[in-house]
PDB file of C-alpha atoms in Angstrom:
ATOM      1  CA  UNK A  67      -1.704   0.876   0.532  1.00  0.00           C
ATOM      2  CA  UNK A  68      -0.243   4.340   1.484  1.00  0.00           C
ATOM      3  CA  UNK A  69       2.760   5.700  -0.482  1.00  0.00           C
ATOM      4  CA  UNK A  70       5.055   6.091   3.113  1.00  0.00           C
ATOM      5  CA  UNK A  71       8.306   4.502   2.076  1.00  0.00           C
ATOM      6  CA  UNK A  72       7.604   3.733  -1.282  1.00  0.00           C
ATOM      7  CA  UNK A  73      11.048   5.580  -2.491  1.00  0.00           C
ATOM      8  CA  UNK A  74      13.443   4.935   1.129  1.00  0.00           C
ATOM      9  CA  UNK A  75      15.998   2.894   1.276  1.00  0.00           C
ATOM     10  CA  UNK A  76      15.051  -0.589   2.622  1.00  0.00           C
ATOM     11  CA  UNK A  77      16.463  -3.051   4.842  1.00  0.00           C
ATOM     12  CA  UNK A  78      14.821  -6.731   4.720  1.00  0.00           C
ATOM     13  CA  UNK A  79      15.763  -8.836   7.909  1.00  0.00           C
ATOM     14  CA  UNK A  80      15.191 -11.807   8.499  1.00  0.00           C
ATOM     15  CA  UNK A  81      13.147 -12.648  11.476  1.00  0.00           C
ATOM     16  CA  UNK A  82      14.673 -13.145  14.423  1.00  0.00           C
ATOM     17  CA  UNK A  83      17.985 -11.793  13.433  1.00  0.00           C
ATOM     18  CA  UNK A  84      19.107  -8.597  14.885  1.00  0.00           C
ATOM     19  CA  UNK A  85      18.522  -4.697  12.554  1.00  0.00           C
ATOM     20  CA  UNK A  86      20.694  -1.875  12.229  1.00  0.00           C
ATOM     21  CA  UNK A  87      19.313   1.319  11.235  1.00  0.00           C
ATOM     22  CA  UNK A  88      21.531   4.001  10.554  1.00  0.00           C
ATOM     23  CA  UNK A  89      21.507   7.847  10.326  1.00  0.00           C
ATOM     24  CA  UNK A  90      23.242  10.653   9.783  1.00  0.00           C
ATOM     25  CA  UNK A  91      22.406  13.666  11.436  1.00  0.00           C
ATOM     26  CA  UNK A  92      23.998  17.496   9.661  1.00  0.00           C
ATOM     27  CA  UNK A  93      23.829  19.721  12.627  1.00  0.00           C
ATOM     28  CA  UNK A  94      26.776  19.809  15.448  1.00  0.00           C
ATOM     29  CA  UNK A  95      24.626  21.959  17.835  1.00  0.00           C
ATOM     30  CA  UNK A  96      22.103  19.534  17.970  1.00  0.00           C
ATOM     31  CA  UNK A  97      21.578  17.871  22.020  1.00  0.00           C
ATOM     32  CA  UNK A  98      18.856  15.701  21.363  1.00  0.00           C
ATOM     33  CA  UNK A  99      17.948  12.922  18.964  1.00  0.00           C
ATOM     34  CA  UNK A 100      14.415  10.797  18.315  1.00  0.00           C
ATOM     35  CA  UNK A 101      13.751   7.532  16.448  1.00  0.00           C
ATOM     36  CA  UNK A 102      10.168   7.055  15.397  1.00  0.00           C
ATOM     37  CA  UNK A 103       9.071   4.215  13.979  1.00  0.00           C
ATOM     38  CA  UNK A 104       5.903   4.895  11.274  1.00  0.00           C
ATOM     39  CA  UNK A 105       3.653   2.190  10.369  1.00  0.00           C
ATOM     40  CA  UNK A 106       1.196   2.223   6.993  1.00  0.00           C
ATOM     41  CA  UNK A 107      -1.511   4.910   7.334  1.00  0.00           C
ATOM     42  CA  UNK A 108      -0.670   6.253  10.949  1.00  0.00           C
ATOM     43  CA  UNK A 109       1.868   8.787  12.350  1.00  0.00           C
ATOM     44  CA  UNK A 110       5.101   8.000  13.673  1.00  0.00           C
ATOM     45  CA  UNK A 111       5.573   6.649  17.037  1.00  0.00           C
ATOM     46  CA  UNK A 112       8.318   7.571  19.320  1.00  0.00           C
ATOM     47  CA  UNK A 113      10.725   4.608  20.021  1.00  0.00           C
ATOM     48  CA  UNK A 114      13.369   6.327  21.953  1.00  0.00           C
ATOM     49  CA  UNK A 115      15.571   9.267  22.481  1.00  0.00           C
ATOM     50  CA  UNK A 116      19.095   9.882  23.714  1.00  0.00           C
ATOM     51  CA  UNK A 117      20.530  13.121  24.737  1.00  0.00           C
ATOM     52  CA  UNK A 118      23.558  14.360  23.266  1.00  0.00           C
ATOM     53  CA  UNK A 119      25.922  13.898  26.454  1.00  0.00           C
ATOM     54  CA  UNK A 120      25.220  10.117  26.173  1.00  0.00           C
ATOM     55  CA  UNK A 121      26.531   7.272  23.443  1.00  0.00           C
ATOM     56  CA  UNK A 122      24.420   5.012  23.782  1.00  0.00           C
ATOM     57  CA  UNK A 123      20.687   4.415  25.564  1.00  0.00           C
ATOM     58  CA  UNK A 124      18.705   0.921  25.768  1.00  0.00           C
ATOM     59  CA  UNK A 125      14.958   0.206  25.648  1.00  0.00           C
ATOM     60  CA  UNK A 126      12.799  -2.857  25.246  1.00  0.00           C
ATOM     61  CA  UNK A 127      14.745  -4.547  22.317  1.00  0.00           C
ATOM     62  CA  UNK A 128      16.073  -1.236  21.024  1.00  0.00           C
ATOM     63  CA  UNK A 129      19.355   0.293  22.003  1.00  0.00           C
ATOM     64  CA  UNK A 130      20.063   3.601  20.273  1.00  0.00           C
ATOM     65  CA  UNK A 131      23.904   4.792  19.566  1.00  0.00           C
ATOM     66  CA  UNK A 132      25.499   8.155  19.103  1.00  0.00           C
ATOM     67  CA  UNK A 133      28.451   8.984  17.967  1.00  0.00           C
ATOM     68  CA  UNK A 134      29.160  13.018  17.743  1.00  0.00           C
ATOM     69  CA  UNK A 135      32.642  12.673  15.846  1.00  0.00           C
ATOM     70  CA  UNK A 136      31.086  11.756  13.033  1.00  0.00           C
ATOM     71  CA  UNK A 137      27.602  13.122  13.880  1.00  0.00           C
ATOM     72  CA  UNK A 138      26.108   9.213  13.215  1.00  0.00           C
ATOM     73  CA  UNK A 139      22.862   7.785  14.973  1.00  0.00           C
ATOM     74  CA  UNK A 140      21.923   4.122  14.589  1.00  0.00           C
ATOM     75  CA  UNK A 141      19.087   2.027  15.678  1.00  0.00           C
ATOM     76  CA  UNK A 142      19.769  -1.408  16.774  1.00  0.00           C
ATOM     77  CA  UNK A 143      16.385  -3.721  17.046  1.00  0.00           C
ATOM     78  CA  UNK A 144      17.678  -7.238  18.975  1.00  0.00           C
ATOM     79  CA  UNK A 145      15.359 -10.413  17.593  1.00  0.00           C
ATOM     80  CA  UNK A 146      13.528  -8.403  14.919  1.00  0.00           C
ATOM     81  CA  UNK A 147       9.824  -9.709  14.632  1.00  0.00           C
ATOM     82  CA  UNK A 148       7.182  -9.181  11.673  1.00  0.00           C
ATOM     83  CA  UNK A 149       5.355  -6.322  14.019  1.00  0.00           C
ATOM     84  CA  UNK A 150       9.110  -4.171  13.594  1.00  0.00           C
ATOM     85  CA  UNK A 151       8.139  -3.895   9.547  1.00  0.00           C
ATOM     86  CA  UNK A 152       7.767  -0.208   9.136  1.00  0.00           C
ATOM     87  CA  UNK A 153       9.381   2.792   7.958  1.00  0.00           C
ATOM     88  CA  UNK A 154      12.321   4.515  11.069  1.00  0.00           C
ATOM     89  CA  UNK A 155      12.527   8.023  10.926  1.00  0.00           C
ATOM     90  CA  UNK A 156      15.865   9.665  12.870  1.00  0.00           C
ATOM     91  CA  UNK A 157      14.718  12.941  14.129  1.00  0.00           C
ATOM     92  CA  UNK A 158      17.277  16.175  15.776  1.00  0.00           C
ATOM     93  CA  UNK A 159      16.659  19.405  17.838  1.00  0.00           C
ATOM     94  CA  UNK A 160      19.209  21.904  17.614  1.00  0.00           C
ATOM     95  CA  UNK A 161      19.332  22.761  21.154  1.00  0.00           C
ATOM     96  CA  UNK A 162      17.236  26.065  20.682  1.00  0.00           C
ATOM     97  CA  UNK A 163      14.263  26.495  22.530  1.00  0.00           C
ATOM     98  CA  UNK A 164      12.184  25.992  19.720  1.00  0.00           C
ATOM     99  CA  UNK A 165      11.207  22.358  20.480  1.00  0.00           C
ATOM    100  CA  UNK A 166      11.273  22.218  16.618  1.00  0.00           C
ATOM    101  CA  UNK A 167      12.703  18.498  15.016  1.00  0.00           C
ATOM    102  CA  UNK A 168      14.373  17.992  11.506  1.00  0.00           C
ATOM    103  CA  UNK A 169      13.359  14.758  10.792  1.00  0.00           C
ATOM    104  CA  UNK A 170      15.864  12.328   8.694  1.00  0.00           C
ATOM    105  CA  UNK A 171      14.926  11.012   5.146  1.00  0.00           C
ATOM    106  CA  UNK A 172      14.196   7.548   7.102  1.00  0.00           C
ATOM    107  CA  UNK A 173      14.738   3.880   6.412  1.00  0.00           C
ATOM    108  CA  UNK A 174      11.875   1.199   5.494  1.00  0.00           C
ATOM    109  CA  UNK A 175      12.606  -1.899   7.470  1.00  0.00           C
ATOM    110  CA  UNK A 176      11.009  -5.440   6.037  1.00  0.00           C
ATOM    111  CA  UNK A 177      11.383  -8.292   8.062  1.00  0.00           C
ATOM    112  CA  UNK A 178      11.015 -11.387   6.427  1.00  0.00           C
ATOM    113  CA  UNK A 179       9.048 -14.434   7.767  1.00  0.00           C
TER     114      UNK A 179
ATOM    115  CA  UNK B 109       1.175  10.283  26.208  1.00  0.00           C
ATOM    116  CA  UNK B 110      -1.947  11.816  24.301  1.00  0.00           C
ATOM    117  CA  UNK B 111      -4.411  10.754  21.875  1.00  0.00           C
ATOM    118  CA  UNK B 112      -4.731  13.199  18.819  1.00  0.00           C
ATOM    119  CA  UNK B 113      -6.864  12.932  16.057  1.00  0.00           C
ATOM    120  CA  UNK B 114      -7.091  14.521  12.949  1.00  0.00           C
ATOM    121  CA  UNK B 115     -10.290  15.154  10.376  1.00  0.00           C
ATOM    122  CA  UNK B 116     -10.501  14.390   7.896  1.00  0.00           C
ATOM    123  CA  UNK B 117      -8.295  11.207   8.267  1.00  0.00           C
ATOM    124  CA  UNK B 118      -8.719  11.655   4.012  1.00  0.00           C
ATOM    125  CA  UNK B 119      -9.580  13.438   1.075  1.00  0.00           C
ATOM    126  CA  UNK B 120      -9.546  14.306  -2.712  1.00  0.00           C
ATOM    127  CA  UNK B 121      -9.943  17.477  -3.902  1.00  0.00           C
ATOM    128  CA  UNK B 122      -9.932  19.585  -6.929  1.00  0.00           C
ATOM    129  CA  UNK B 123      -7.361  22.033  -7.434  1.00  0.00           C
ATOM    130  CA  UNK B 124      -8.011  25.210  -6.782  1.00  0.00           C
ATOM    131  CA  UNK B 125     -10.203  24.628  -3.541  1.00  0.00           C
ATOM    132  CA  UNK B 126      -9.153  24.627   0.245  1.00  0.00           C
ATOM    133  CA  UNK B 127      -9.493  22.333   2.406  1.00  0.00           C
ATOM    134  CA  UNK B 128      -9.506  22.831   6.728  1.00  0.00           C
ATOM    135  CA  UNK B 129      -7.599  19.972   8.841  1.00  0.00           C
ATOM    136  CA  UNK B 130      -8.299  19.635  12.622  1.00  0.00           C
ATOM    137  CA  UNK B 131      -6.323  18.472  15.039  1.00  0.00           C
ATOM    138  CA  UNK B 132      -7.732  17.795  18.840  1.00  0.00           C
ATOM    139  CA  UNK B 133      -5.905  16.309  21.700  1.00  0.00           C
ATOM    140  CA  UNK B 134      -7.185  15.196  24.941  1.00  0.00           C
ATOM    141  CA  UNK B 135      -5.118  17.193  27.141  1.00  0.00           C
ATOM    142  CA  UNK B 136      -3.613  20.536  27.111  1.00  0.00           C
ATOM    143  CA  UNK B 137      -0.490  21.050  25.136  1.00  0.00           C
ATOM    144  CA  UNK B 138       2.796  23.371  25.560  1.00  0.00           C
ATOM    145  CA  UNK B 139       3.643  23.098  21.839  1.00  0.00           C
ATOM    146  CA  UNK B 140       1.757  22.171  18.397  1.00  0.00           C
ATOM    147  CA  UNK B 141       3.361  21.477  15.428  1.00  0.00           C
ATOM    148  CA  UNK B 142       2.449  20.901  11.564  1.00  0.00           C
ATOM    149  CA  UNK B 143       4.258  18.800   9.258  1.00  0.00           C
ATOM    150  CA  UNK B 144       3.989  17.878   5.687  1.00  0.00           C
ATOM    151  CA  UNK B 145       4.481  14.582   4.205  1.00  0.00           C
ATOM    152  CA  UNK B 146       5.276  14.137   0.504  1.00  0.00           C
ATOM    153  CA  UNK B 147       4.787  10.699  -1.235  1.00  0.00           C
ATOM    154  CA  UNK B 148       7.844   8.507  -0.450  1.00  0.00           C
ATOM    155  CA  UNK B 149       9.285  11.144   1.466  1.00  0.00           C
ATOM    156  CA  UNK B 150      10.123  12.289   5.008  1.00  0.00           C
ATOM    157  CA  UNK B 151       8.494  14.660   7.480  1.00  0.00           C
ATOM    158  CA  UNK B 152       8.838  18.499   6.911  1.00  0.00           C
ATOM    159  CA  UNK B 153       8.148  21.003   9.148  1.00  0.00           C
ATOM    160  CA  UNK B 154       5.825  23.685   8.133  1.00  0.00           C
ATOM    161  CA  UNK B 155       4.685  25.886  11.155  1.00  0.00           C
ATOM    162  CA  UNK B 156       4.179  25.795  14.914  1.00  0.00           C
ATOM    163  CA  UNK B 157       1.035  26.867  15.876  1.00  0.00           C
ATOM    164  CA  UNK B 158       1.029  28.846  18.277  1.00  0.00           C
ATOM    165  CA  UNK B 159      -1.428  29.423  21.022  1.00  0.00           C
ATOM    166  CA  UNK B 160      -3.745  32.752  20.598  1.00  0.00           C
ATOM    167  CA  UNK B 161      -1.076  34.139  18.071  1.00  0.00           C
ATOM    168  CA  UNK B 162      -0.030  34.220  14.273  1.00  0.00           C
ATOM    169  CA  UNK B 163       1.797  30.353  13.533  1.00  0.00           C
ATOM    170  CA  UNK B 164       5.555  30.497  12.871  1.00  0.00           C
ATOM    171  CA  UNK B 165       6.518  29.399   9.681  1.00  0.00           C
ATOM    172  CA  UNK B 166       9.432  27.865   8.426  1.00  0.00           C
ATOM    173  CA  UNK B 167      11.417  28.589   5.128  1.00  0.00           C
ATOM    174  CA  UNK B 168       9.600  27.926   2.203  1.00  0.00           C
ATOM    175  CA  UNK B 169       5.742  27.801   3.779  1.00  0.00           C
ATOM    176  CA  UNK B 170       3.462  30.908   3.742  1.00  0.00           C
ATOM    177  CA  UNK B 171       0.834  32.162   5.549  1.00  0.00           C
ATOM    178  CA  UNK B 172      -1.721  32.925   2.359  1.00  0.00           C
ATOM    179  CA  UNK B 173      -1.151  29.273   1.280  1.00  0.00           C
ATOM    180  CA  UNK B 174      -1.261  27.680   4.704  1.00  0.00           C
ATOM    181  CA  UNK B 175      -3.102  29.489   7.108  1.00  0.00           C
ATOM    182  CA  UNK B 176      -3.175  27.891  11.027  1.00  0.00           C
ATOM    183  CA  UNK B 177      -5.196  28.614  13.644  1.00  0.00           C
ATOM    184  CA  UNK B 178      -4.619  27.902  17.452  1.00  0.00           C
ATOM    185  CA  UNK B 179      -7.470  29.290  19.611  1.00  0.00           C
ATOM    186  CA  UNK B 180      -6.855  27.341  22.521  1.00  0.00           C
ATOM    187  CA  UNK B 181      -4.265  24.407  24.281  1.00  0.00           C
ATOM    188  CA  UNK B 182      -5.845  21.408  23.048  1.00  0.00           C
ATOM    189  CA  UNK B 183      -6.991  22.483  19.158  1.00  0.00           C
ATOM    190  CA  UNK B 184      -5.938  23.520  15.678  1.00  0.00           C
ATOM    191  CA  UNK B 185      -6.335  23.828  12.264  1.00  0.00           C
ATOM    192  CA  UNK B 186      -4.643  23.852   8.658  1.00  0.00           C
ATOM    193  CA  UNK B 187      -5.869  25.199   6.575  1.00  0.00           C
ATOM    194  CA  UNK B 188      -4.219  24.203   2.538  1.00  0.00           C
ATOM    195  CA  UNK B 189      -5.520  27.210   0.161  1.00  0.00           C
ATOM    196  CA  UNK B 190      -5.954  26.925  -3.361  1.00  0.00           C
ATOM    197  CA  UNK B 191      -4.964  23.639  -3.925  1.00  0.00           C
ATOM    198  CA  UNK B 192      -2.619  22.132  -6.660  1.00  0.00           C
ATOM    199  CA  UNK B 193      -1.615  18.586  -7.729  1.00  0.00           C
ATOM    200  CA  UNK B 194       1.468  19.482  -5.638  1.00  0.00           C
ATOM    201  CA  UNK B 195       0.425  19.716  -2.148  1.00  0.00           C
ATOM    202  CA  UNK B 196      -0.829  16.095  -2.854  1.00  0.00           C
ATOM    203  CA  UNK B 197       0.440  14.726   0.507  1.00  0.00           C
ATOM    204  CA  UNK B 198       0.053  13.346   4.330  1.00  0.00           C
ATOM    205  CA  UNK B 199      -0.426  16.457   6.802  1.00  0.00           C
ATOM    206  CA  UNK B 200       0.467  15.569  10.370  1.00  0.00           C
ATOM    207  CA  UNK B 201      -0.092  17.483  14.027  1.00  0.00           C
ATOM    208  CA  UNK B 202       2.289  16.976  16.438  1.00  0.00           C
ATOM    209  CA  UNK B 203       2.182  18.005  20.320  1.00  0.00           C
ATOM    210  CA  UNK B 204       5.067  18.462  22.748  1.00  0.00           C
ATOM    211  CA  UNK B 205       3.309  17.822  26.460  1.00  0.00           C
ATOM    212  CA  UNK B 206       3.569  19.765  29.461  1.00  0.00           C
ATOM    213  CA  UNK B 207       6.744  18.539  31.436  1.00  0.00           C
ATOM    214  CA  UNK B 208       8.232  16.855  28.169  1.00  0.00           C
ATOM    215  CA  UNK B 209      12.033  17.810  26.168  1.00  0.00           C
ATOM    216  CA  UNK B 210      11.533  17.487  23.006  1.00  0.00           C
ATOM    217  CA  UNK B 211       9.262  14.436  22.425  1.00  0.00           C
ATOM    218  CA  UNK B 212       6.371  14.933  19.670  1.00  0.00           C
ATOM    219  CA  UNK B 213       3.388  12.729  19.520  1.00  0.00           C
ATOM    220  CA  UNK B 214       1.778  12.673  16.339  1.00  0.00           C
ATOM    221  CA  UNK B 215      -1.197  12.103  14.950  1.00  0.00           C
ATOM    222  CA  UNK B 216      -2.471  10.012  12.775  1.00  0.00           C
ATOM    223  CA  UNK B 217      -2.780  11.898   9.825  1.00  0.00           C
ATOM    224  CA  UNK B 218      -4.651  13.423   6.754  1.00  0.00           C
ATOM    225  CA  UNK B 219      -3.660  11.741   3.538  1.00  0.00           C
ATOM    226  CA  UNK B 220      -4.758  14.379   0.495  1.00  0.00           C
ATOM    227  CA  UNK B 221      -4.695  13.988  -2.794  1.00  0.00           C
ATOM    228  CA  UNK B 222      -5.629  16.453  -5.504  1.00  0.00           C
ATOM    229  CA  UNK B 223      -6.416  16.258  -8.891  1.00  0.00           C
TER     230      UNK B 223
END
């Protein structure tokens, strides 16, 4: 298998249950944040975003919350399902016009059948 | 979206050889990105590659070791010179679409390994 997540912290759910993911982000300036989610032997894949004049943003079983105070980003997956197994990447832009992201060292999610 | 796709998908090679990655998209692109992936490890940035100009790279990536070309909106390559054990990794592309913030699409990858 590929070596992705191999060394990441790891959270193991139990299916069906509900995941946090957490992240901490080291840049004040930055206005936009990603999560990605990265399967085995493919690229990440863009889960959702939030802006950073919002606290919290909801998608199809994900919900995404910011806190600025403390510069914190988490990940909440509602009725976690095998399929949700992967590796979650937090990603930042630091509001230049660079479109560049600094990607977070990322959390390897194992959901238990 | 896009679909991007990246040859080789993977490779070993011996060190002190080069080896060329392309990425293509189907549609035309505002931004192109390449990113490095160590064992275990998260996603670092190591240029943009910019269209019909010299790539910007970031700290700690060179030209002479990673060279990048850009000759148009939809292709690119990287180019890893004179390779070591080190550079042992996952190279990604990534693409920012016209009308987009900041999302990236990615693709899916070129896992190399060198001994």
């Amino acid at each position: 298998g590929e070596s992705v997540g191999l060394h990441l912290p790891t959270l193991s759910v139990q299916e069906g249950d509900n995941s946090i993911i957490n992240c901490a982000y080291s840049n004040s300036a930055s206005d936009y944040f990603i999560w990605y989610k990265q399967e085995s032997g493919k690229g990440p894949q863009f889960i959702i975003d939030i802006r950073s004049n919002m606290d919290k943003r909801q998608g199809q079983r994900v919900t995404v919350l910011l806190n600025k105070t403390v510069k914190h980003l988490s990940l909440q997956i509602a009725a976690t399902q095998p399929g949700d197994s992967a590796v979650y990447f937090c990603a930042e832009n630091i509001g230049d016009s660079s479109y560049k992201l600094i990607f977070g060292s990322g959390t390897r999610l194992l959901v238990r059948p | 979206s896009a679909v991007i796709s990246q040859k080789p998908s993977r490779d070993i090679c011996q060190r002190g050889t080069s080896l060329t990655i392309q990425c293509q998209v189907d549609s035309q692109v505002t931004m192109m990105f390449w990113y490095r992936q160590q064992p275990g490890q998260s996603l670092t940035l190591i240029a943009t590659a910019n269209q019909g100009s010299e790539a910007t790279y970031e700290s700690g990536f060179v030209i002479d070791k990673f060279p990048i070309s850009r000759p148009n909106l939809t292709f690119s390559t990287l180019t890893v010179s004179n390779m070591s054990p080190e550079d042992s990794s996952i190279y990604l592309c990534s693409v920012v679409l016209p009308g987009q913030t900041y999302e990236q699409y990615f693709g899916p990858g070129t896992r190399l390994t060198v001994t």
